[in-house]
Structure formats: structure tokens, C-alpha cells
PDB file of C-alpha atoms in Angstrom:
ATOM      1  CA  MET A 852      97.170 109.043 105.464  1.00 61.00           C
ATOM      2  CA  SER A 853      99.242 106.661 103.391  1.00 77.00           C
ATOM      3  CA  ILE A 854     101.024 108.093 100.358  1.00 84.00           C
ATOM      4  CA  ASP A 855     101.091 105.983  97.194  1.00 93.00           C
ATOM      5  CA  VAL A 856     104.086 107.711  95.569  1.00 95.00           C
ATOM      6  CA  THR A 857     106.791 109.980  96.953  1.00 94.00           C
ATOM      7  CA  ILE A 858     108.945 111.846  94.441  1.00 93.00           C
ATOM      8  CA  ILE A 859     112.348 112.280  96.074  1.00 94.00           C
ATOM      9  CA  THR A 860     114.272 115.521  95.811  1.00 92.00           C
ATOM     10  CA  GLY A 861     116.811 117.362  97.976  1.00 90.00           C
ATOM     11  CA  LEU A 862     116.422 120.076 100.586  1.00 87.00           C
ATOM     12  CA  HIS A 863     119.046 122.541  99.445  1.00 75.00           C
ATOM     13  CA  LEU A 864     118.566 122.762  95.702  1.00 68.00           C
ATOM     14  CA  THR A 865     119.253 126.089  94.034  1.00 59.00           C
ATOM     15  CA  GLU A 866     116.273 125.784  91.684  1.00 63.00           C
ATOM     16  CA  THR A 867     112.831 124.240  92.022  1.00 64.00           C
ATOM     17  CA  ASP A 868     111.991 121.553  89.494  1.00 76.00           C
ATOM     18  CA  HIS A 869     108.601 122.713  88.191  1.00 82.00           C
ATOM     19  CA  ASP A 870     108.000 119.364  86.500  1.00 87.00           C
ATOM     20  CA  GLU A 871     107.568 117.753  89.901  1.00 88.00           C
ATOM     21  CA  ALA A 872     104.368 119.706  90.568  1.00 88.00           C
ATOM     22  CA  LEU A 873     103.045 118.632  87.168  1.00 92.00           C
ATOM     23  CA  LEU A 874     103.906 115.003  87.928  1.00 92.00           C
ATOM     24  CA  VAL A 875     102.155 115.100  91.310  1.00 92.00           C
ATOM     25  CA  ALA A 876      99.069 116.700  89.731  1.00 93.00           C
ATOM     26  CA  ALA A 877      98.960 114.071  86.958  1.00 95.00           C
ATOM     27  CA  LEU A 878      99.214 111.248  89.488  1.00 95.00           C
ATOM     28  CA  GLU A 879      96.508 112.754  91.692  1.00 94.00           C
ATOM     29  CA  GLU A 880      94.211 113.167  88.671  1.00 95.00           C
ATOM     30  CA  ARG A 881      94.448 109.396  88.353  1.00 95.00           C
ATOM     31  CA  GLY A 882      93.561 108.802  91.992  1.00 94.00           C
ATOM     32  CA  ILE A 883      97.130 108.241  93.182  1.00 95.00           C
ATOM     33  CA  SER A 884      98.148 110.163  96.289  1.00 95.00           C
ATOM     34  CA  ALA A 885     101.524 111.742  95.664  1.00 95.00           C
ATOM     35  CA  ARG A 886     103.964 114.151  97.238  1.00 93.00           C
ATOM     36  CA  VAL A 887     107.448 115.566  96.777  1.00 92.00           C
ATOM     37  CA  ALA A 888     109.836 115.066  99.702  1.00 93.00           C
ATOM     38  CA  ALA A 889     113.527 115.652 100.274  1.00 93.00           C
ATOM     39  CA  TRP A 890     115.749 112.706 101.111  1.00 95.00           C
ATOM     40  CA  ASN A 891     117.555 114.861 103.672  1.00 94.00           C
ATOM     41  CA  ASP A 892     114.425 116.195 105.404  1.00 94.00           C
ATOM     42  CA  ASP A 893     114.455 114.573 108.828  1.00 93.00           C
ATOM     43  CA  GLY A 894     110.738 115.309 109.231  1.00 94.00           C
ATOM     44  CA  VAL A 895     109.640 112.907 106.458  1.00 94.00           C
ATOM     45  CA  ASP A 896     108.127 109.588 107.501  1.00 94.00           C
ATOM     46  CA  TRP A 897     109.372 107.275 104.753  1.00 94.00           C
ATOM     47  CA  SER A 898     107.343 104.359 106.096  1.00 93.00           C
ATOM     48  CA  ASP A 899     104.222 106.270 105.011  1.00 92.00           C
ATOM     49  CA  THR A 900     104.781 105.716 101.280  1.00 93.00           C
ATOM     50  CA  SER A 901     104.216 102.712  99.044  1.00 93.00           C
ATOM     51  CA  LEU A 902     106.683 103.749  96.346  1.00 94.00           C
ATOM     52  CA  ALA A 903     109.602 106.172  96.473  1.00 94.00           C
ATOM     53  CA  VAL A 904     111.020 107.465  93.192  1.00 94.00           C
ATOM     54  CA  LEU A 905     114.500 109.023  93.062  1.00 93.00           C
ATOM     55  CA  ARG A 906     114.097 111.997  90.778  1.00 90.00           C
ATOM     56  CA  SER A 907     116.068 115.107  91.663  1.00 88.00           C
ATOM     57  CA  THR A 908     118.426 114.395  94.528  1.00 90.00           C
ATOM     58  CA  TRP A 909     121.019 116.681  92.967  1.00 86.00           C
ATOM     59  CA  ASP A 910     122.471 117.649  96.332  1.00 89.00           C
ATOM     60  CA  TYR A 911     123.367 114.107  97.467  1.00 92.00           C
ATOM     61  CA  HIS A 912     127.071 114.559  96.692  1.00 92.00           C
ATOM     62  CA  HIS A 913     127.379 117.283  99.334  1.00 92.00           C
ATOM     63  CA  ASP A 914     126.875 114.592 101.969  1.00 94.00           C
ATOM     64  CA  ALA A 915     127.398 111.268 100.181  1.00 96.00           C
ATOM     65  CA  PRO A 916     127.867 109.206 103.370  1.00 97.00           C
ATOM     66  CA  ARG A 917     124.547 110.471 104.761  1.00 96.00           C
ATOM     67  CA  PHE A 918     122.831 109.817 101.406  1.00 97.00           C
ATOM     68  CA  GLN A 919     124.165 106.244 101.321  1.00 97.00           C
ATOM     69  CA  GLN A 920     122.999 105.722 104.896  1.00 96.00           C
ATOM     70  CA  TRP A 921     119.564 107.122 103.994  1.00 95.00           C
ATOM     71  CA  LEU A 922     119.357 104.769 100.980  1.00 95.00           C
ATOM     72  CA  ALA A 923     120.227 101.751 103.113  1.00 95.00           C
ATOM     73  CA  HIS A 924     117.710 102.692 105.791  1.00 92.00           C
ATOM     74  CA  THR A 925     114.878 103.764 103.511  1.00 90.00           C
TER      75      THR A 925
END
């Protein structure tokens, strides 16, 4: 299944951003398939999304070189 929008977050955040669930629900109500995925989750297939939106990657600074590599690749 192809995902229209992926909202990008981080794996090791101390708090969940509850707004992300509301955003995904609002998009899906409009017929847009959406998900939340962590930039540093090696199990995510980034080629399966049409649009990736950086939203809450608050943990990127813990591994900035890996984040920059992920940005370049993705």
C-alpha cells in the first residue's frame, strides 16, 4: 500500500506528540492515507510515501551525522 503522507518523528522521544494522531485522522478523513514514522526507524520503507513532512524529529541532535545521512538518502 502506498502512503500519501508520512509525518516524521523520532524513535526515542520522551513524550508522545498527541497532535500527530489528530493530524493523521484529519488527513484520513479527507481520503489521504497517512502515518507517523520515525526517521531513525530502520524498518520504515521511505520509498513507500509520496510526501514526507518533518514535524517532530526532536532527537536528531543525538546522532546528527546519522540524521544528515538519512536526509541525504531519503
